GROMACS .gro file of C-alpha atoms in nm:
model
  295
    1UNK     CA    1   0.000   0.000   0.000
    2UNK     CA    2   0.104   0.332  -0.081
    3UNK     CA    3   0.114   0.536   0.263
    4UNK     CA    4   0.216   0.900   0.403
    5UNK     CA    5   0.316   0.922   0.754
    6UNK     CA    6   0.367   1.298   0.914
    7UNK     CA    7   0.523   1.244   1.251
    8UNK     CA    8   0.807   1.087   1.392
    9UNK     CA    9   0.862   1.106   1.767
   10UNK     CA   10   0.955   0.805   1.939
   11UNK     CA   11   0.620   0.700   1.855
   12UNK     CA   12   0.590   0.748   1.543
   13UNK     CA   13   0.935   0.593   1.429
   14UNK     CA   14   0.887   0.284   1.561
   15UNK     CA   15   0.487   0.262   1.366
   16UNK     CA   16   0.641   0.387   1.087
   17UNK     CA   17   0.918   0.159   1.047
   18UNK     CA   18   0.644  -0.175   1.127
   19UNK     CA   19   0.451  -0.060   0.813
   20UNK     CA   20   0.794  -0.092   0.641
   21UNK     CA   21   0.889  -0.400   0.764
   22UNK     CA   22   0.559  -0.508   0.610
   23UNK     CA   23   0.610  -0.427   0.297
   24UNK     CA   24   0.433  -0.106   0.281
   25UNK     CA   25   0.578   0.208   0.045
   26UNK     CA   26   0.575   0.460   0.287
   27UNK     CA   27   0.666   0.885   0.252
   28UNK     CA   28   0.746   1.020   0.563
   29UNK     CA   29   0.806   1.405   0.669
   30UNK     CA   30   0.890   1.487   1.000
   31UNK     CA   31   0.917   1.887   1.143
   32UNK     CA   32   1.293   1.813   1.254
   33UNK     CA   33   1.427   1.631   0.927
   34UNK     CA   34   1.679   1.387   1.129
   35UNK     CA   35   1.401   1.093   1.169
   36UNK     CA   36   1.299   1.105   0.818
   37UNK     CA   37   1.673   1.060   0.697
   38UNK     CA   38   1.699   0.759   0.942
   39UNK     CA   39   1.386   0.609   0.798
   40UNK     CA   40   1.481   0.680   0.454
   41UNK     CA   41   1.770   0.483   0.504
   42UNK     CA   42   1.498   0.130   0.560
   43UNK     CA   43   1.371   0.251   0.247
   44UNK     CA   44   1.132   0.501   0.309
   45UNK     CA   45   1.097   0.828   0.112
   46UNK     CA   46   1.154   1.151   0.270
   47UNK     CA   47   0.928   1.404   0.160
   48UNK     CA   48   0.984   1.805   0.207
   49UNK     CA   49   0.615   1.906   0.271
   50UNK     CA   50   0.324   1.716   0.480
   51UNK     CA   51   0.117   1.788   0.119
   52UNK     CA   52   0.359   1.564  -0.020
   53UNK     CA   53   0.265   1.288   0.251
   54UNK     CA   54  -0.102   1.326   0.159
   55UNK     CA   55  -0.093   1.109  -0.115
   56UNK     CA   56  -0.135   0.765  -0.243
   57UNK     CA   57  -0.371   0.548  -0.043
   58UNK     CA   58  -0.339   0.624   0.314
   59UNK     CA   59  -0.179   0.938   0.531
   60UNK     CA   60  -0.121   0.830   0.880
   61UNK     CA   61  -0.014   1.110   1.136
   62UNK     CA   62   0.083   1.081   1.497
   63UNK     CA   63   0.144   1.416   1.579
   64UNK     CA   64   0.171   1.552   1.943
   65UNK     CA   65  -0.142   1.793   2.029
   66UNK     CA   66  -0.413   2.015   1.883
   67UNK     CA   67  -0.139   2.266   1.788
   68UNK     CA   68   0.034   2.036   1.575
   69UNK     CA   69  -0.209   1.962   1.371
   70UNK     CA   70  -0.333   2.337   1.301
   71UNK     CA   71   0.047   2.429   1.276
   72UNK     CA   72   0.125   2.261   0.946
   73UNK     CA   73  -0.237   2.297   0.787
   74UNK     CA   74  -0.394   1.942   0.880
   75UNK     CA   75  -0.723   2.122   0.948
   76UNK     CA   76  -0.770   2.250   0.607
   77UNK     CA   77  -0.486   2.330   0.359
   78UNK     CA   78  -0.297   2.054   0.341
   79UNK     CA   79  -0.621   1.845   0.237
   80UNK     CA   80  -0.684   2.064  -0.057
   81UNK     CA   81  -0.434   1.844  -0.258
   82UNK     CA   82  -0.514   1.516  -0.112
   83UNK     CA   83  -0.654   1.284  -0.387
   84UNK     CA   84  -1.028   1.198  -0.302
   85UNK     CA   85  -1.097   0.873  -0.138
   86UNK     CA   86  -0.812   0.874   0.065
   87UNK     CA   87  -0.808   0.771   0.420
   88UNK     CA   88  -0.663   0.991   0.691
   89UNK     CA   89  -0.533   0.780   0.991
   90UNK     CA   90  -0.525   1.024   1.302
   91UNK     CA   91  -0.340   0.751   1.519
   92UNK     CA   92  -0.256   1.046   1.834
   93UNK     CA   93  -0.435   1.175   2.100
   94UNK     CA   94  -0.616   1.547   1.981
   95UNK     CA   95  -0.895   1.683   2.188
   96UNK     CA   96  -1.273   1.536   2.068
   97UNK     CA   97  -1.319   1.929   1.940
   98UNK     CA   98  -1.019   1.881   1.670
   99UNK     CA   99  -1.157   1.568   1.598
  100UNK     CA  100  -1.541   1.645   1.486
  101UNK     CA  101  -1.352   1.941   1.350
  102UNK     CA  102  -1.105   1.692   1.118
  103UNK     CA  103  -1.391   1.474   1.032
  104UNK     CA  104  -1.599   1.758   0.870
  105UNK     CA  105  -1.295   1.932   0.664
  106UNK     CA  106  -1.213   1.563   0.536
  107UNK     CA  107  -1.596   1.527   0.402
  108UNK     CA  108  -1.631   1.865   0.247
  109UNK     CA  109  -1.273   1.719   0.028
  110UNK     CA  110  -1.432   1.373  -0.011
  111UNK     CA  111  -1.145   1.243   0.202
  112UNK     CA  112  -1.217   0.977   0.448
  113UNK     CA  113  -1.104   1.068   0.839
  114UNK     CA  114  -1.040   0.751   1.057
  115UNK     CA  115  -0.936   0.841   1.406
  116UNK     CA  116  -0.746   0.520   1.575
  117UNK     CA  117  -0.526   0.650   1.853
  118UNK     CA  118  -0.326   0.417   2.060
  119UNK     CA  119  -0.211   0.251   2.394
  120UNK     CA  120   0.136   0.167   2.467
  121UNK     CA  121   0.496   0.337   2.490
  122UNK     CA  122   0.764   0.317   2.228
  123UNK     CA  123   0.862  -0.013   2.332
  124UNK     CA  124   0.525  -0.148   2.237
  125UNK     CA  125   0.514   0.030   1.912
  126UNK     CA  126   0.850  -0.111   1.854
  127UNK     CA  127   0.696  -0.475   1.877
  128UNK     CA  128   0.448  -0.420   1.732
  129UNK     CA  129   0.204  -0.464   2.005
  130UNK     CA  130  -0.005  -0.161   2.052
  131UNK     CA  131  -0.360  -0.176   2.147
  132UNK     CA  132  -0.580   0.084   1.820
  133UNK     CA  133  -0.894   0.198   1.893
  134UNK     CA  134  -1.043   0.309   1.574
  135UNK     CA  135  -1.318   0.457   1.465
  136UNK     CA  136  -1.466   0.570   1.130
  137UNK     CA  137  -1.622   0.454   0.841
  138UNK     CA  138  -1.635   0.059   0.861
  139UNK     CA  139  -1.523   0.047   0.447
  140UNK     CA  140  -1.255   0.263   0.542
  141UNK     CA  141  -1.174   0.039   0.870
  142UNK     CA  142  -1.184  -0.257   0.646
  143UNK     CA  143  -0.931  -0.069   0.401
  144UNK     CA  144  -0.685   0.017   0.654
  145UNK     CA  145  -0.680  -0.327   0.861
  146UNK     CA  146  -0.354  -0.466   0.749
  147UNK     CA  147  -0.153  -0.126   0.852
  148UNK     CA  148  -0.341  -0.135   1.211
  149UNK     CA  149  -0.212  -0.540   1.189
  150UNK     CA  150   0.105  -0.447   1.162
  151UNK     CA  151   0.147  -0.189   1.413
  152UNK     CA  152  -0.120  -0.339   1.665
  153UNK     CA  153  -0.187  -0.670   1.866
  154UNK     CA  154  -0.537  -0.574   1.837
  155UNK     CA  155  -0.783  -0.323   1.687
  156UNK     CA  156  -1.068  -0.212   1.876
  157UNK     CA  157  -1.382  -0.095   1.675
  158UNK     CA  158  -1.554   0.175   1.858
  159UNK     CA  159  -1.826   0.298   1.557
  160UNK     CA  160  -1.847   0.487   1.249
  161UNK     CA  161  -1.761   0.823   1.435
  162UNK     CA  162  -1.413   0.980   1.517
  163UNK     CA  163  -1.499   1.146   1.788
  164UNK     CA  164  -1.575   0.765   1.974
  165UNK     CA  165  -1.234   0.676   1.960
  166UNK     CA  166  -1.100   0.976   2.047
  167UNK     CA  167  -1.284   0.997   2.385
  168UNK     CA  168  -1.199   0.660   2.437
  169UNK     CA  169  -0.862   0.759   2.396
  170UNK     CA  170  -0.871   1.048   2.603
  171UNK     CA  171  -1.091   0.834   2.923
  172UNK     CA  172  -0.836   0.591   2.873
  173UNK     CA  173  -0.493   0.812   2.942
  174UNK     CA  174  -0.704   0.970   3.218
  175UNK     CA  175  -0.745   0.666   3.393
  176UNK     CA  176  -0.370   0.570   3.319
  177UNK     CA  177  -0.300   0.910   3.476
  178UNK     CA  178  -0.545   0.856   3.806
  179UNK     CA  179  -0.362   0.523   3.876
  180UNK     CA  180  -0.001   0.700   3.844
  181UNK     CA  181  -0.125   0.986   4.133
  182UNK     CA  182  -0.259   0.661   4.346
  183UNK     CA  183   0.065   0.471   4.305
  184UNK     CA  184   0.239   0.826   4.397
  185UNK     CA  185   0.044   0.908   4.689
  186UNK     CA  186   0.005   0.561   4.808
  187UNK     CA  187   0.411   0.484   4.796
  188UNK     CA  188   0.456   0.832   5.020
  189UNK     CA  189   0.212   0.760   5.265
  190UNK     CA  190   0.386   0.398   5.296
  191UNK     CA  191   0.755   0.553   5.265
  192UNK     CA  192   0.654   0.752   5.586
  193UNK     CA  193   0.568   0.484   5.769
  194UNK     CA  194   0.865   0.254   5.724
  195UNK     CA  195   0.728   0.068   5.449
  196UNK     CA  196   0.965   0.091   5.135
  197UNK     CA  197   0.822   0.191   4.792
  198UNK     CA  198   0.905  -0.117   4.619
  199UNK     CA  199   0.759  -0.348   4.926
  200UNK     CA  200   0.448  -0.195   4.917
  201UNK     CA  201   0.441  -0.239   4.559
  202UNK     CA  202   0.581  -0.546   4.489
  203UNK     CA  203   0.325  -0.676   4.757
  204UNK     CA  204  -0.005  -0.467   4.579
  205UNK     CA  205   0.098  -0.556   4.179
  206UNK     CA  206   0.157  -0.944   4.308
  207UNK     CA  207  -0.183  -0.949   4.435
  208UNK     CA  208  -0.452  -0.689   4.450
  209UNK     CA  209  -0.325  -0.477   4.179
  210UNK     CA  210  -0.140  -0.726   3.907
  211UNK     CA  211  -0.215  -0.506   3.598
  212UNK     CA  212   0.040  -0.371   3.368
  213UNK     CA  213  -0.008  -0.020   3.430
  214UNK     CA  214   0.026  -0.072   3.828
  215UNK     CA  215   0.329  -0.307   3.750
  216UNK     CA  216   0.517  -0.120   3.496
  217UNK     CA  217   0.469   0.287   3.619
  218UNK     CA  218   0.523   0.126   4.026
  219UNK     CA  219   0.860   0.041   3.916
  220UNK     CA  220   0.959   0.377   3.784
  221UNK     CA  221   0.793   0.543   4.058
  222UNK     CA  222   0.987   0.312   4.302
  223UNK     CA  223   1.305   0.382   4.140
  224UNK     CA  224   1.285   0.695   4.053
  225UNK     CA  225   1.370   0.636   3.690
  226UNK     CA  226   1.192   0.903   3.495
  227UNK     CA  227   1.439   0.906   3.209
  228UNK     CA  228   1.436   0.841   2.923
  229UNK     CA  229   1.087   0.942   2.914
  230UNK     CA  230   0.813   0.673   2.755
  231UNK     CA  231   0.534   0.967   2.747
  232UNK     CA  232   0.684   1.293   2.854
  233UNK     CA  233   0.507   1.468   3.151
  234UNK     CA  234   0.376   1.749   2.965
  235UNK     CA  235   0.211   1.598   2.732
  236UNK     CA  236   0.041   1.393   3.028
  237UNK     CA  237  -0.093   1.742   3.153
  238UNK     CA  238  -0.237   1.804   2.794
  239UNK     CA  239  -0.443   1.469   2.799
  240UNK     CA  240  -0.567   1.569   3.185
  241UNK     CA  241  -0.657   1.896   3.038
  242UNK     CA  242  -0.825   1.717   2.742
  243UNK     CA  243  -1.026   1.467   2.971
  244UNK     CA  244  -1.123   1.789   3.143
  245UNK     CA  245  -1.266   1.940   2.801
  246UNK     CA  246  -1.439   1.646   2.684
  247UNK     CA  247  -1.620   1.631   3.015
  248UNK     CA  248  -1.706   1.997   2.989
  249UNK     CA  249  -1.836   2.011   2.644
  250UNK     CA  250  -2.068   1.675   2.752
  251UNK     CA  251  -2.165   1.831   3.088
  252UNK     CA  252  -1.930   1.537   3.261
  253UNK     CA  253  -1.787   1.617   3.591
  254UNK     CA  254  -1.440   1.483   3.671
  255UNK     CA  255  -1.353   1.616   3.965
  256UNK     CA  256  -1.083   1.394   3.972
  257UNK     CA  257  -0.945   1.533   3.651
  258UNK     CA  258  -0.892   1.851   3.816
  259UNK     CA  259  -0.654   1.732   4.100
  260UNK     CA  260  -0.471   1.539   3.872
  261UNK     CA  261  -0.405   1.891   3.625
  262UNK     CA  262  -0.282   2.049   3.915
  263UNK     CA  263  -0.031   1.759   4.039
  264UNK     CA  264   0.073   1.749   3.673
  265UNK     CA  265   0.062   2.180   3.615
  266UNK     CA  266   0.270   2.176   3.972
  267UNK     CA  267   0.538   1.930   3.786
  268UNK     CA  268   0.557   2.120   3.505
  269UNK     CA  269   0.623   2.428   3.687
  270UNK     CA  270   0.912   2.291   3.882
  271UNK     CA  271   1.079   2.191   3.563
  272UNK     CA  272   0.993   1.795   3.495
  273UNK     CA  273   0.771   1.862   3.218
  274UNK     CA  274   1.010   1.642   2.985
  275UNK     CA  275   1.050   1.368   3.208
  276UNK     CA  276   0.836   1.055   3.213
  277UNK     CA  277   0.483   1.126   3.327
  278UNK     CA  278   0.526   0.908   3.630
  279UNK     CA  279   0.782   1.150   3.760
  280UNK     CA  280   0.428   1.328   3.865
  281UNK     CA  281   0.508   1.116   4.211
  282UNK     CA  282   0.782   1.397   4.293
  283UNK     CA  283   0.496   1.619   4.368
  284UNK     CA  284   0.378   1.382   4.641
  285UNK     CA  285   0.704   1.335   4.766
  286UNK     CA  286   0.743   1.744   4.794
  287UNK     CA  287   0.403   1.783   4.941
  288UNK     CA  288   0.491   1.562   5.237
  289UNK     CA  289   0.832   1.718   5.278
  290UNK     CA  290   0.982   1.342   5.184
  291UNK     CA  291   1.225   1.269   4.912
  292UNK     CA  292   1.039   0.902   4.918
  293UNK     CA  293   1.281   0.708   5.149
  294UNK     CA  294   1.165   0.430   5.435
  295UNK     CA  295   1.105   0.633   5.732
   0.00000   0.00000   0.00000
């Protein structure tokens, strides 16, 4: 298949070099040129323009906010030179708005919008093992099922409209963020009580709490290790603040949503904003006067 892909974080890379790996023909343009080279060196092509990656059969992008995707003319002028029929994979995490917004300025073209965001770090996209959930048209979801194969374990089918997968995506990270404060405040309240971090945790994610997101962001929280980051903090604070949106715009309360932005804003503010997003813990840890040690 003959596929576009605009953005290569971490992320991205690692999807983009799957769909190579499968066979796919891929033209890639990234903001900083550097990953595009590297990929053009598998056999990608590099392109000079994101209207140049709008072409062929698919355009996948995997951008890193709302911003992004306004910045280089996703919302509109990029599309006026896409080929009709083709299918727009939005594989990132944009706000519901941007979404309903994409999915309208893709019709009036006779383009075909597909959000399918994802779960899982670079590591995961690297094996190929992310979790998709996609929604759009289901001719379109048919179309694009062997790219989502190779970059996914397994594709989740949420409806025929964008906007589903995107709040799935966006309820998802927020509970992926609510479980990273509990771990936080949980391993401080235990620290100052003589309990070590990775005892208490080692004890909770072999029984009570033996899920991958207790088990994995516990033992970065336990050690410390926010670096290099898997999903940098800031952008953690953007998803909080896009849970908080979506919830506003449906008349949803999430109270929780709002201690969580200001644990993450507080981060941010005393410079960890490009750490992991589990480094969030440090704001327990300073709230309790503790740097997190047994006793």
């Amino acid at each position: 298949m003959e596929i576009g892909f605009i953005g290569l974080g971490a992320m991205g890379r690692a999807m983009a070099s799957r769909l190579l790996s499968a066979g796919h023909r891929l033209r890639v343009w990234n903001r900083s040129p550097g990953p595009a080279r590297d990929l053009a060196a598998e056999g990608a092509q590099a392109v000079g323009t994101p209207a140049e990656a709008f072409r062929g059969d698919v355009a996948i992008t995997m951008l890193a906010d709302d911003g992004a995707y306004r910045s280089i003319g996703l919302a509109g002028p990029v599309l006026d030179q896409a080929p009709r029929g083709m299918i727009h994979l939005n594989m990132a995490t944009v706000s519901v708005e941007l979404t309903r917004e994409l999915a309208a300025a893709h019709a009036e073209r006779g383009l075909i919008y597909v959000a399918a965001p994802v779960f899982g770090r670079a590591e995961v996209a690297a094996a190929g093992k992310l979790t998709i959930v996609a929604a759009g048209p289901e001719e379109a979801l048919d179309r694009a099922a062997p790219l989502l194969d190779a970059m996914g374990q397994r594709t989740w089918r949420l409806g025929p409209e964008p906007t589903q997968a995107a709040a799935t995506k966006i309820a998802g990270n927020f509970m992926i963020a609510a479980a990273i404060e509990t771990i936080s405040e949980a391993t401080t309240l235990a620290a100052r009580h003589g309990v070590a971090p990775e005892t208490l945790l080692d004890l909770l994610t072999s029984s009570l709490f033996a899920a991958p997101v207790y088990k994995n962001y516990g033992a970065i929280i336990a050690g410390r290790k926010y670096q290099p980051p898997g999903f940098r903090l800031a952008l953690g604070l953007k998803d909080v603040r896009l849970a908080l949106a979506a919830g506003e715009a449906a008349r949803v309360p999430l109270p929780f949503a709002s201690v969580l932005r200001d644990a993450f804003l507080e981060a941010v503010a005393h410079g960890d904003g490009d750490l992991d997003w589990a480094a969030v813990a440090e704001v327990a840890r300073r709230r309790a006067g503790s740097d997190g040690a047994a006793g």
